[in-house]
Amino acid sequence: MNNKYQSEIEDFLAYVSARNPNEPEFLSAVREVAEVIIPFINENPKYKGKKILERMVEPERVIMFRVPWVDDKGEIQVNRGYRVEFNSAIGPYKGGLRFHSTVNLSVLKFLGFEQTFKNSLTSLPMGGGKGGSDFSVRGKSDAEIMRFSQAFMQELFRHIGPNTDVPAGDIGVGGRELGYLFGMYKKLRNEFTGVLTGKGLAWGGSLIRPEATGYGVVYFAEAALNNIGKSIKGLRIAISGFGNVSWGVVKKVNDLGGKVVTLSGPDGYIYDPDGVTGQKVDYMLRLRASNRDIIEPYAEKFGVKFFPGKKPWEQKVDLAIPCAIQNEFDEEDARQVVANGLIGVVEAANMPLTHRAIEIIQENRLLYVPGKAANAGGVAVSGLEMTQNAMHLQWTAKEVDDYLKRIMHNIHENTYKYGKLPDGYIDYKKGANIAGFIKVADAMLDQGVV
Ligand code: GLU
């Protein structure tokens, strides 16, 4: 914390809080950025007096809509849909759709704000956006998921387009949901365009997109570990979740010779001392497709221990990679991880650590990598999918993976450059926010007050 600018930071947060009451998630995301960027603006006069941060915390547009649909029993259900078009300074709005019971405006504003910085870090021309619904796939049939996705797109389609806003997946939105969303978009518009990313391979998708977020996290983690004379090889790693991001992390950790020993769901976590390998990795996909949203069946199937209602951060491992959801790792977890002597925490989810947890990890000089840097590989390959669509071709898996590696390596270099502290510690949070900010802020200054 930079005490010199503390009162300016607090005043700014009070201003944001007053304008956005009851939006704690959004306010937390703004806090993480403001603590770094307000001192940076003061030290870089070109950004001063331009209300640049005031403009950045205001979404360019928020769309909120009714999503009525009929369930398998013939009953009418009503959900709420959103698209937060946050910032288009450096490219069309870009970011995922989340279908989850916790979705509300605050959550989507936090995600859209984060996405703006993350997308900037990828070096690709993508603005920031996020959307979704409070609809949960848990316990729904495939037919219900299809009808809901179609109803959602019946409104969203008029707000998006390949050069305007390009949604993708996020929690609760994978290949299946994207298929239903794309099908309805194509029907309504009568055109086949790259309006969504994460598409199926047969209809415009990119190889490596499903793996990209997890792979990118591990590429970044490897670069950050190498930097302190360590590597993934031989490490025991605790992760949370069992969805798409976790799956990619598991696959790449296995490739690099590490071992993932935990997975979790809303019901608790499993501890698998032999590591999640071989057919267990494919089983993760089957669990996700079952729409049950629980991890316990893994323990039954593979004869490992299940810890109901607990979090995997209590295990003594070498590295923690939270892959599930915001605020899943709190102050108590941070203290546990410090006491257990972990190397650090790399965020694969979007803001899984609370503000206090980050402070504790960083005060103790453990490695900490924020999601906006570590998990940018997903949206980066979405950007590559847009490029392939625009060129009407499909690259090989190796071409995409090589590109992804280069992008993650660049993000590491860039965040390292701005995050290096006088005592040698790398503050990746500082680095990610400054590196992400510069490109967006410069574009906004160039484009005038719009
Ligand atoms: N939902 C992912 C994220 O949080 C991916 C977004 C995208 O591919 O547009 O970055």
Tab-separated table of C-alpha atoms and ligand atoms in Angstrom:
chain	number	residue	atom	x	y	z
A	1	MET	CA	0.000	0.000	0.000
A	2	ASN	CA	1.318	3.406	-1.016
A	3	ASN	CA	0.542	5.610	2.011
A	4	LYS	CA	1.376	8.841	0.196
A	5	TYR	CA	-1.784	8.565	-1.904
A	6	GLN	CA	-3.937	6.774	0.684
A	7	SER	CA	-6.441	9.585	1.167
A	8	GLU	CA	-6.838	10.104	-2.580
A	9	ILE	CA	-7.474	6.367	-2.978
A	10	GLU	CA	-10.041	6.344	-0.161
A	11	ASP	CA	-11.806	9.412	-1.613
A	12	PHE	CA	-11.972	7.756	-5.012
A	13	LEU	CA	-13.376	4.523	-3.554
A	14	ALA	CA	-15.966	6.511	-1.570
A	15	TYR	CA	-16.998	8.222	-4.835
A	16	VAL	CA	-17.327	4.845	-6.643
A	17	SER	CA	-19.167	3.313	-3.710
A	18	ALA	CA	-21.690	6.189	-3.565
A	19	ARG	CA	-22.382	5.903	-7.303
A	20	ASN	CA	-22.687	2.110	-7.164
A	21	PRO	CA	-24.413	1.215	-3.904
A	22	ASN	CA	-24.759	-2.474	-3.023
A	23	GLU	CA	-22.106	-3.598	-5.495
A	24	PRO	CA	-19.429	-5.118	-3.220
A	25	GLU	CA	-17.819	-7.302	-5.902
A	26	PHE	CA	-17.479	-4.369	-8.275
A	27	LEU	CA	-16.069	-2.179	-5.523
A	28	SER	CA	-13.444	-4.830	-4.652
A	29	ALA	CA	-12.325	-5.022	-8.267
A	30	VAL	CA	-12.032	-1.242	-8.434
A	31	ARG	CA	-10.077	-1.189	-5.157
A	32	GLU	CA	-7.444	-3.608	-6.477
A	33	VAL	CA	-6.907	-1.369	-9.501
A	34	ALA	CA	-7.185	2.031	-7.775
A	35	GLU	CA	-4.554	1.187	-5.157
A	36	VAL	CA	-2.034	0.680	-7.933
A	37	ILE	CA	-3.224	3.099	-10.589
A	38	ILE	CA	-3.816	6.245	-8.497
A	39	PRO	CA	-0.130	6.377	-7.447
A	40	PHE	CA	0.854	5.575	-11.060
A	41	ILE	CA	-1.279	8.424	-12.442
A	42	ASN	CA	0.254	10.824	-9.915
A	43	GLU	CA	3.730	9.800	-11.005
A	44	ASN	CA	2.894	10.003	-14.731
A	45	PRO	CA	1.497	13.498	-15.368
A	46	LYS	CA	0.205	12.714	-18.856
A	47	TYR	CA	-2.673	10.833	-17.211
A	48	LYS	CA	-3.374	13.487	-14.555
A	49	GLY	CA	-6.442	15.714	-14.659
A	50	LYS	CA	-8.060	13.654	-17.399
A	51	LYS	CA	-10.589	11.835	-15.152
A	52	ILE	CA	-9.252	8.697	-16.765
A	53	LEU	CA	-10.064	6.362	-13.863
A	54	GLU	CA	-13.479	7.991	-13.340
A	55	ARG	CA	-14.219	7.221	-16.990
A	56	MET	CA	-12.839	3.690	-16.761
A	57	VAL	CA	-15.044	2.660	-13.831
A	58	GLU	CA	-18.184	3.685	-15.718
A	59	PRO	CA	-19.346	0.959	-18.143
A	60	GLU	CA	-19.984	2.353	-21.617
A	61	ARG	CA	-23.328	0.555	-21.638
A	62	VAL	CA	-25.299	-1.868	-19.437
A	63	ILE	CA	-28.029	-3.997	-20.981
A	64	MET	CA	-30.434	-5.832	-18.679
A	65	PHE	CA	-33.300	-7.937	-19.944
A	66	ARG	CA	-36.029	-10.447	-19.124
A	67	VAL	CA	-35.438	-14.076	-20.130
A	68	PRO	CA	-38.725	-16.024	-19.947
A	69	TRP	CA	-38.711	-19.721	-20.866
A	70	VAL	CA	-40.750	-22.880	-20.311
A	71	ASP	CA	-39.327	-25.764	-18.254
A	72	ASP	CA	-39.874	-29.497	-18.841
A	73	LYS	CA	-42.981	-29.473	-16.635
A	74	GLY	CA	-44.568	-26.781	-18.777
A	75	GLU	CA	-44.060	-24.097	-16.111
A	76	ILE	CA	-42.942	-20.604	-17.088
A	77	GLN	CA	-39.598	-19.549	-15.621
A	78	VAL	CA	-38.223	-16.010	-15.555
A	79	ASN	CA	-34.528	-15.235	-15.368
A	80	ARG	CA	-32.619	-12.010	-15.794
A	81	GLY	CA	-30.072	-11.508	-18.564
A	82	TYR	CA	-27.272	-8.952	-18.759
A	83	ARG	CA	-24.510	-7.697	-20.986
A	84	VAL	CA	-22.134	-5.130	-19.547
A	85	GLU	CA	-20.264	-3.415	-22.384
A	86	PHE	CA	-17.473	-1.946	-20.337
A	87	ASN	CA	-14.795	-0.486	-22.520
A	88	SER	CA	-14.227	-0.444	-26.281
A	89	ALA	CA	-11.124	1.785	-26.430
A	90	ILE	CA	-8.876	-0.908	-27.888
A	91	GLY	CA	-11.339	-3.190	-29.687
A	92	PRO	CA	-14.862	-4.615	-29.730
A	93	TYR	CA	-16.258	-5.561	-26.312
A	94	LYS	CA	-15.021	-9.054	-25.518
A	95	GLY	CA	-15.670	-11.336	-22.595
A	96	GLY	CA	-17.633	-14.321	-21.446
A	97	LEU	CA	-21.202	-15.092	-20.451
A	98	ARG	CA	-21.733	-16.596	-17.013
A	99	PHE	CA	-24.822	-18.680	-16.164
A	100	HIS	CA	-24.795	-19.091	-12.398
A	101	SER	CA	-27.149	-18.471	-9.496
A	102	THR	CA	-24.790	-15.825	-8.026
A	103	VAL	CA	-24.871	-13.623	-11.142
A	104	ASN	CA	-26.046	-10.062	-10.584
A	105	LEU	CA	-25.077	-6.627	-11.854
A	106	SER	CA	-22.286	-6.181	-9.300
A	107	VAL	CA	-20.655	-9.481	-10.255
A	108	LEU	CA	-20.837	-8.739	-13.976
A	109	LYS	CA	-19.507	-5.203	-13.534
A	110	PHE	CA	-16.549	-6.567	-11.579
A	111	LEU	CA	-15.918	-9.149	-14.286
A	112	GLY	CA	-16.296	-6.637	-17.136
A	113	PHE	CA	-13.945	-4.181	-15.427
A	114	GLU	CA	-11.336	-6.907	-14.876
A	115	GLN	CA	-11.794	-8.103	-18.433
A	116	THR	CA	-10.814	-4.680	-19.797
A	117	PHE	CA	-7.383	-4.909	-18.144
A	118	LYS	CA	-6.973	-8.605	-18.921
A	119	ASN	CA	-7.757	-8.176	-22.602
A	120	SER	CA	-5.357	-5.273	-22.814
A	121	LEU	CA	-2.601	-7.494	-21.366
A	122	THR	CA	-3.052	-10.058	-24.146
A	123	SER	CA	-1.795	-7.399	-26.625
A	124	LEU	CA	-4.704	-8.311	-28.934
A	125	PRO	CA	-7.283	-5.679	-29.987
A	126	MET	CA	-10.141	-6.543	-27.627
A	127	GLY	CA	-12.191	-4.265	-25.385
A	128	GLY	CA	-13.839	-5.475	-22.173
A	129	GLY	CA	-17.328	-6.844	-21.593
A	130	LYS	CA	-19.154	-9.511	-19.645
A	131	GLY	CA	-22.649	-10.884	-19.464
A	132	GLY	CA	-24.772	-13.732	-18.306
A	133	SER	CA	-27.753	-14.670	-16.232
A	134	ASP	CA	-28.814	-15.875	-12.804
A	135	PHE	CA	-29.846	-19.120	-14.526
A	136	SER	CA	-28.034	-22.200	-13.206
A	137	VAL	CA	-27.479	-25.346	-15.261
A	138	ARG	CA	-27.541	-27.380	-12.051
A	139	GLY	CA	-30.344	-29.920	-12.167
A	140	LYS	CA	-31.557	-28.802	-15.597
A	141	SER	CA	-32.146	-31.106	-18.553
A	142	ASP	CA	-30.364	-30.543	-21.858
A	143	ALA	CA	-33.677	-29.473	-23.393
A	144	GLU	CA	-34.153	-26.863	-20.662
A	145	ILE	CA	-30.620	-25.561	-21.149
A	146	MET	CA	-31.328	-25.264	-24.871
A	147	ARG	CA	-34.622	-23.408	-24.397
A	148	PHE	CA	-33.071	-21.047	-21.881
A	149	SER	CA	-30.031	-20.347	-24.115
A	150	GLN	CA	-32.309	-19.659	-27.064
A	151	ALA	CA	-34.492	-17.309	-25.024
A	152	PHE	CA	-31.380	-15.495	-23.777
A	153	MET	CA	-30.093	-14.995	-27.328
A	154	GLN	CA	-33.477	-13.792	-28.553
A	155	GLU	CA	-32.689	-10.535	-26.783
A	156	LEU	CA	-28.886	-10.494	-26.749
A	157	PHE	CA	-28.553	-10.859	-30.536
A	158	ARG	CA	-29.534	-7.252	-31.232
A	159	HIS	CA	-26.687	-5.913	-29.083
A	160	ILE	CA	-23.749	-7.993	-30.337
A	161	GLY	CA	-21.844	-8.580	-33.579
A	162	PRO	CA	-18.376	-9.621	-34.745
A	163	ASN	CA	-17.144	-6.003	-34.745
A	164	THR	CA	-19.287	-4.790	-31.836
A	165	ASP	CA	-19.328	-7.273	-29.005
A	166	VAL	CA	-18.127	-10.883	-29.048
A	167	PRO	CA	-19.254	-12.991	-26.064
A	168	ALA	CA	-17.789	-16.368	-25.096
A	169	GLY	CA	-18.137	-18.862	-22.262
A	170	ASP	CA	-17.500	-18.564	-18.544
A	171	ILE	CA	-18.887	-20.458	-15.537
A	172	GLY	CA	-21.920	-22.500	-16.656
A	173	VAL	CA	-21.368	-21.701	-20.332
A	174	GLY	CA	-19.305	-24.275	-22.220
A	175	GLY	CA	-19.395	-25.820	-25.681
A	176	ARG	CA	-22.969	-27.075	-25.305
A	177	GLU	CA	-24.432	-23.727	-24.244
A	178	LEU	CA	-22.386	-21.821	-26.845
A	179	GLY	CA	-23.770	-24.151	-29.514
A	180	TYR	CA	-27.365	-23.336	-28.573
A	181	LEU	CA	-26.560	-19.610	-28.342
A	182	PHE	CA	-24.807	-19.582	-31.718
A	183	GLY	CA	-27.602	-21.552	-33.386
A	184	MET	CA	-30.191	-18.995	-32.320
A	185	TYR	CA	-27.989	-16.029	-33.261
A	186	LYS	CA	-27.432	-17.473	-36.737
A	187	LYS	CA	-31.133	-18.089	-37.218
A	188	LEU	CA	-32.171	-14.594	-36.108
A	189	ARG	CA	-29.516	-12.752	-38.126
A	190	ASN	CA	-29.465	-15.124	-41.099
A	191	GLU	CA	-25.703	-14.898	-41.226
A	192	PHE	CA	-22.785	-17.100	-40.200
A	193	THR	CA	-20.235	-14.892	-38.438
A	194	GLY	CA	-17.668	-15.171	-35.671
A	195	VAL	CA	-19.947	-13.498	-33.159
A	196	LEU	CA	-19.125	-15.868	-30.303
A	197	THR	CA	-15.858	-17.563	-29.395
A	198	GLY	CA	-15.390	-21.004	-27.911
A	199	LYS	CA	-17.408	-22.371	-30.828
A	200	GLY	CA	-17.317	-26.042	-31.820
A	201	LEU	CA	-14.501	-27.090	-34.124
A	202	ALA	CA	-16.872	-27.933	-36.969
A	203	TRP	CA	-18.481	-24.483	-36.946
A	204	GLY	CA	-15.727	-21.914	-36.634
A	205	GLY	CA	-14.097	-22.761	-33.323
A	206	SER	CA	-10.370	-22.744	-32.632
A	207	LEU	CA	-8.281	-25.712	-31.625
A	208	ILE	CA	-6.920	-25.348	-28.069
A	209	ARG	CA	-9.679	-22.863	-27.045
A	210	PRO	CA	-11.208	-25.272	-24.466
A	211	GLU	CA	-7.769	-25.881	-22.924
A	212	ALA	CA	-6.481	-22.326	-23.326
A	213	THR	CA	-7.373	-20.758	-19.972
A	214	GLY	CA	-5.852	-23.610	-17.969
A	215	TYR	CA	-2.826	-23.992	-20.238
A	216	GLY	CA	-2.154	-20.261	-20.073
A	217	VAL	CA	-2.333	-20.293	-16.265
A	218	VAL	CA	0.277	-23.040	-16.118
A	219	TYR	CA	2.525	-21.331	-18.711
A	220	PHE	CA	2.425	-18.171	-16.612
A	221	ALA	CA	2.990	-20.110	-13.376
A	222	GLU	CA	6.004	-21.842	-14.936
A	223	ALA	CA	7.509	-18.502	-16.023
A	224	ALA	CA	6.951	-16.984	-12.570
A	225	LEU	CA	8.401	-20.077	-10.854
A	226	ASN	CA	11.441	-20.158	-13.152
A	227	ASN	CA	12.038	-16.603	-12.159
A	228	ILE	CA	12.560	-17.679	-8.540
A	229	GLY	CA	14.595	-20.739	-9.480
A	230	LYS	CA	11.719	-23.239	-9.333
A	231	SER	CA	9.454	-25.065	-11.769
A	232	ILE	CA	6.166	-26.988	-11.972
A	233	LYS	CA	8.066	-30.270	-12.320
A	234	GLY	CA	7.744	-32.285	-9.126
A	235	LEU	CA	5.330	-29.858	-7.429
A	236	ARG	CA	2.192	-30.977	-5.618
A	237	ILE	CA	-0.598	-28.576	-6.439
A	238	ALA	CA	-3.991	-27.921	-4.851
A	239	ILE	CA	-6.676	-26.619	-7.168
A	240	SER	CA	-10.376	-25.898	-6.727
A	241	GLY	CA	-13.259	-26.490	-9.119
A	242	PHE	CA	-13.601	-29.287	-11.673
A	243	GLY	CA	-14.848	-27.365	-14.721
A	244	ASN	CA	-13.195	-26.184	-17.884
A	245	VAL	CA	-10.446	-24.074	-16.300
A	246	SER	CA	-9.472	-26.771	-13.766
A	247	TRP	CA	-9.407	-29.364	-16.543
A	248	GLY	CA	-6.932	-27.335	-18.630
A	249	VAL	CA	-4.756	-26.717	-15.562
A	250	VAL	CA	-4.696	-30.438	-14.724
A	251	LYS	CA	-3.721	-31.409	-18.275
A	252	LYS	CA	-0.858	-28.925	-18.519
A	253	VAL	CA	0.435	-29.571	-14.986
A	254	ASN	CA	0.588	-33.267	-15.903
A	255	ASP	CA	2.451	-32.425	-19.146
A	256	LEU	CA	5.041	-30.460	-17.186
A	257	GLY	CA	5.590	-33.162	-14.574
A	258	GLY	CA	3.657	-31.705	-11.646
A	259	LYS	CA	0.813	-33.335	-9.730
A	260	VAL	CA	-2.676	-31.948	-9.023
A	261	VAL	CA	-3.893	-33.550	-5.789
A	262	THR	CA	-7.226	-31.812	-5.128
A	263	LEU	CA	-10.417	-30.883	-6.985
A	264	SER	CA	-13.480	-29.277	-5.457
A	265	GLY	CA	-17.153	-28.513	-5.936
A	266	PRO	CA	-19.780	-26.633	-3.934
A	267	ASP	CA	-20.091	-29.840	-1.830
A	268	GLY	CA	-16.444	-30.065	-0.663
A	269	TYR	CA	-13.148	-31.320	-2.054
A	270	ILE	CA	-11.393	-34.580	-2.917
A	271	TYR	CA	-7.767	-35.387	-2.103
A	272	ASP	CA	-6.082	-37.696	-4.569
A	273	PRO	CA	-2.463	-38.287	-3.464
A	274	ASP	CA	-1.594	-40.066	-6.751
A	275	GLY	CA	-2.655	-37.036	-8.765
A	276	VAL	CA	-5.504	-36.427	-11.195
A	277	THR	CA	-4.143	-38.269	-14.231
A	278	GLY	CA	-5.219	-40.571	-17.091
A	279	GLN	CA	-8.897	-41.485	-17.154
A	280	LYS	CA	-9.524	-39.288	-14.091
A	281	VAL	CA	-8.938	-36.241	-16.302
A	282	ASP	CA	-11.632	-37.372	-18.760
A	283	TYR	CA	-13.915	-38.115	-15.834
A	284	MET	CA	-13.844	-34.396	-14.943
A	285	LEU	CA	-15.580	-33.680	-18.262
A	286	ARG	CA	-18.236	-36.295	-17.555
A	287	LEU	CA	-18.904	-34.773	-14.141
A	288	ARG	CA	-19.372	-31.327	-15.699
A	289	ALA	CA	-21.744	-32.714	-18.335
A	290	SER	CA	-23.894	-34.396	-15.658
A	291	ASN	CA	-25.249	-30.964	-14.526
A	292	ARG	CA	-25.018	-32.086	-10.881
A	293	ASP	CA	-22.293	-29.663	-9.798
A	294	ILE	CA	-20.786	-31.957	-7.131
A	295	ILE	CA	-17.325	-33.515	-6.813
A	296	GLU	CA	-18.135	-36.354	-4.379
A	297	PRO	CA	-18.712	-38.958	-7.163
A	298	TYR	CA	-14.985	-38.664	-8.025
A	299	ALA	CA	-14.106	-39.915	-4.537
A	300	GLU	CA	-16.499	-42.857	-4.838
A	301	LYS	CA	-15.287	-43.800	-8.306
A	302	PHE	CA	-11.550	-43.623	-7.634
A	303	GLY	CA	-11.517	-44.564	-3.939
A	304	VAL	CA	-10.011	-41.354	-2.601
A	305	LYS	CA	-10.949	-39.219	0.377
A	306	PHE	CA	-13.771	-36.638	0.189
A	307	PHE	CA	-13.880	-33.704	2.608
A	308	PRO	CA	-17.480	-32.442	2.746
A	309	GLY	CA	-17.919	-28.687	3.147
A	310	LYS	CA	-14.147	-28.049	3.239
A	311	LYS	CA	-11.767	-26.148	0.994
A	312	PRO	CA	-8.630	-27.685	-0.539
A	313	TRP	CA	-6.396	-24.880	0.816
A	314	GLU	CA	-5.969	-26.775	4.092
A	315	GLN	CA	-3.755	-29.384	2.372
A	316	LYS	CA	0.029	-29.100	2.699
A	317	VAL	CA	1.093	-28.756	-0.917
A	318	ASP	CA	3.590	-26.610	-2.853
A	319	LEU	CA	1.315	-24.344	-4.863
A	320	ALA	CA	-2.368	-23.352	-4.824
A	321	ILE	CA	-4.320	-22.556	-7.993
A	322	PRO	CA	-7.909	-21.478	-7.258
A	323	CYS	CA	-9.960	-22.184	-10.400
A	324	ALA	CA	-13.568	-21.874	-9.192
A	325	ILE	CA	-15.129	-18.492	-8.371
A	326	GLN	CA	-14.635	-15.069	-6.788
A	327	ASN	CA	-13.876	-14.849	-3.059
A	328	GLU	CA	-13.333	-18.597	-2.662
A	329	PHE	CA	-10.016	-17.988	-0.876
A	330	ASP	CA	-10.158	-15.750	2.181
A	331	GLU	CA	-7.963	-14.373	4.947
A	332	GLU	CA	-8.054	-17.624	6.922
A	333	ASP	CA	-7.020	-19.622	3.847
A	334	ALA	CA	-4.153	-17.201	3.238
A	335	ARG	CA	-2.882	-17.661	6.792
A	336	GLN	CA	-3.112	-21.433	6.374
A	337	VAL	CA	-1.140	-21.343	3.132
A	338	VAL	CA	1.546	-19.155	4.721
A	339	ALA	CA	1.743	-21.506	7.734
A	340	ASN	CA	1.988	-24.518	5.410
A	341	GLY	CA	4.973	-22.983	3.636
A	342	LEU	CA	3.508	-22.865	0.129
A	343	ILE	CA	5.461	-21.177	-2.668
A	344	GLY	CA	2.399	-19.140	-3.509
A	345	VAL	CA	-0.990	-18.751	-5.145
A	346	VAL	CA	-1.745	-18.356	-8.835
A	347	GLU	CA	-5.295	-17.251	-9.646
A	348	ALA	CA	-6.983	-19.163	-12.452
A	349	ALA	CA	-10.482	-17.940	-11.566
A	350	ASN	CA	-11.426	-14.255	-11.703
A	351	MET	CA	-10.605	-12.677	-8.325
A	352	PRO	CA	-10.808	-15.841	-6.185
A	353	LEU	CA	-8.761	-14.166	-3.421
A	354	THR	CA	-10.310	-11.585	-1.138
A	355	HIS	CA	-8.514	-8.270	-0.703
A	356	ARG	CA	-7.206	-9.287	2.723
A	357	ALA	CA	-6.022	-12.684	1.434
A	358	ILE	CA	-3.937	-10.970	-1.258
A	359	GLU	CA	-2.421	-8.626	1.332
A	360	ILE	CA	-1.412	-11.527	3.580
A	361	ILE	CA	0.112	-13.520	0.726
A	362	GLN	CA	2.060	-10.510	-0.530
A	363	GLU	CA	3.131	-9.267	2.919
A	364	ASN	CA	4.658	-12.684	3.495
A	365	ARG	CA	6.407	-12.401	0.124
A	366	LEU	CA	4.776	-15.507	-1.305
A	367	LEU	CA	4.272	-15.632	-5.054
A	368	TYR	CA	0.924	-14.105	-5.998
A	369	VAL	CA	-0.343	-13.862	-9.578
A	370	PRO	CA	-3.720	-12.162	-10.189
A	371	GLY	CA	-6.225	-13.793	-12.525
A	372	LYS	CA	-6.236	-10.895	-14.958
A	373	ALA	CA	-2.659	-11.855	-15.880
A	374	ALA	CA	-2.614	-15.608	-15.223
A	375	ASN	CA	-5.941	-16.534	-16.826
A	376	ALA	CA	-5.687	-14.248	-19.864
A	377	GLY	CA	-4.848	-17.213	-22.107
A	378	GLY	CA	-8.524	-18.089	-22.506
A	379	VAL	CA	-9.565	-14.767	-23.921
A	380	ALA	CA	-6.281	-14.566	-25.860
A	381	VAL	CA	-7.168	-17.711	-27.785
A	382	SER	CA	-10.662	-16.261	-28.222
A	383	GLY	CA	-8.901	-13.359	-29.933
A	384	LEU	CA	-7.070	-15.867	-32.123
A	385	GLU	CA	-10.413	-17.519	-32.904
A	386	MET	CA	-11.705	-14.120	-34.087
A	387	THR	CA	-8.638	-13.768	-36.313
A	388	GLN	CA	-9.132	-17.237	-37.797
A	389	ASN	CA	-12.824	-16.481	-38.422
A	390	ALA	CA	-11.966	-13.205	-40.135
A	391	MET	CA	-9.483	-15.073	-42.353
A	392	HIS	CA	-11.938	-17.936	-42.940
A	393	LEU	CA	-9.421	-20.581	-41.962
A	394	GLN	CA	-8.410	-22.774	-39.044
A	395	TRP	CA	-4.907	-22.980	-37.614
A	396	THR	CA	-3.391	-26.215	-36.315
A	397	ALA	CA	-3.301	-26.986	-32.601
A	398	LYS	CA	0.445	-26.392	-32.594
A	399	GLU	CA	0.115	-22.990	-34.247
A	400	VAL	CA	-2.459	-21.874	-31.668
A	401	ASP	CA	-0.548	-23.331	-28.741
A	402	ASP	CA	2.707	-21.676	-29.846
A	403	TYR	CA	0.870	-18.357	-30.111
A	404	LEU	CA	-0.629	-18.884	-26.652
A	405	LYS	CA	2.796	-19.644	-25.164
A	406	ARG	CA	4.220	-16.462	-26.705
A	407	ILE	CA	1.335	-14.370	-25.410
A	408	MET	CA	1.639	-15.744	-21.867
A	409	HIS	CA	5.375	-15.241	-21.957
A	410	ASN	CA	4.882	-11.608	-23.036
A	411	ILE	CA	2.324	-11.015	-20.301
A	412	HIS	CA	4.820	-12.373	-17.806
A	413	GLU	CA	7.586	-10.090	-19.120
A	414	ASN	CA	5.326	-7.066	-19.061
A	415	THR	CA	3.906	-7.643	-15.589
A	416	TYR	CA	7.388	-8.448	-14.287
A	417	LYS	CA	8.709	-5.168	-15.697
A	418	TYR	CA	6.112	-3.008	-13.932
A	419	GLY	CA	5.890	-5.211	-10.839
A	420	LYS	CA	9.522	-5.461	-9.739
A	421	LEU	CA	9.920	-3.892	-6.276
A	422	PRO	CA	13.167	-2.482	-4.819
A	423	ASP	CA	13.572	-5.534	-2.535
A	424	GLY	CA	13.420	-7.844	-5.575
A	425	TYR	CA	9.903	-9.158	-4.891
A	426	ILE	CA	7.729	-9.287	-7.993
A	427	ASP	CA	4.376	-7.635	-7.308
A	428	TYR	CA	2.410	-9.140	-10.208
A	429	LYS	CA	-0.731	-7.343	-9.059
A	430	LYS	CA	0.960	-3.995	-9.516
A	431	GLY	CA	2.549	-5.098	-12.778
A	432	ALA	CA	-0.689	-6.439	-14.265
A	433	ASN	CA	-2.691	-3.350	-13.403
A	434	ILE	CA	-0.135	-0.895	-14.736
A	435	ALA	CA	0.604	-2.848	-17.925
A	436	GLY	CA	-3.132	-3.352	-18.559
A	437	PHE	CA	-3.960	0.280	-17.797
A	438	ILE	CA	-1.401	1.950	-20.072
A	439	LYS	CA	-2.742	0.636	-23.371
A	440	VAL	CA	-6.400	1.357	-22.564
A	441	ALA	CA	-5.655	4.775	-21.060
A	442	ASP	CA	-3.487	5.813	-24.015
A	443	ALA	CA	-6.195	4.757	-26.461
A	444	MET	CA	-8.801	6.717	-24.480
A	445	LEU	CA	-6.630	9.816	-24.440
A	446	ASP	CA	-6.041	9.540	-28.199
A	447	GLN	CA	-9.761	9.140	-28.910
A	448	GLY	CA	-10.907	12.195	-26.938
A	449	VAL	CA	-13.834	12.553	-24.557
A	450	VAL	CA	-16.340	10.035	-25.922
B	1	GLU	N1	-14.648	-15.996	-19.551
B	1	GLU	C1	-13.253	-15.995	-19.891
B	1	GLU	C2	-12.530	-14.943	-19.095
B	1	GLU	O1	-12.865	-14.716	-17.961
B	1	GLU	C3	-13.018	-15.935	-21.395
B	1	GLU	C4	-13.608	-14.763	-22.109
B	1	GLU	C5	-13.523	-14.823	-23.625
B	1	GLU	O2	-12.960	-15.771	-24.160
B	1	GLU	O3	-14.029	-13.882	-24.255
B	1	GLU	O4	-11.575	-14.341	-19.518
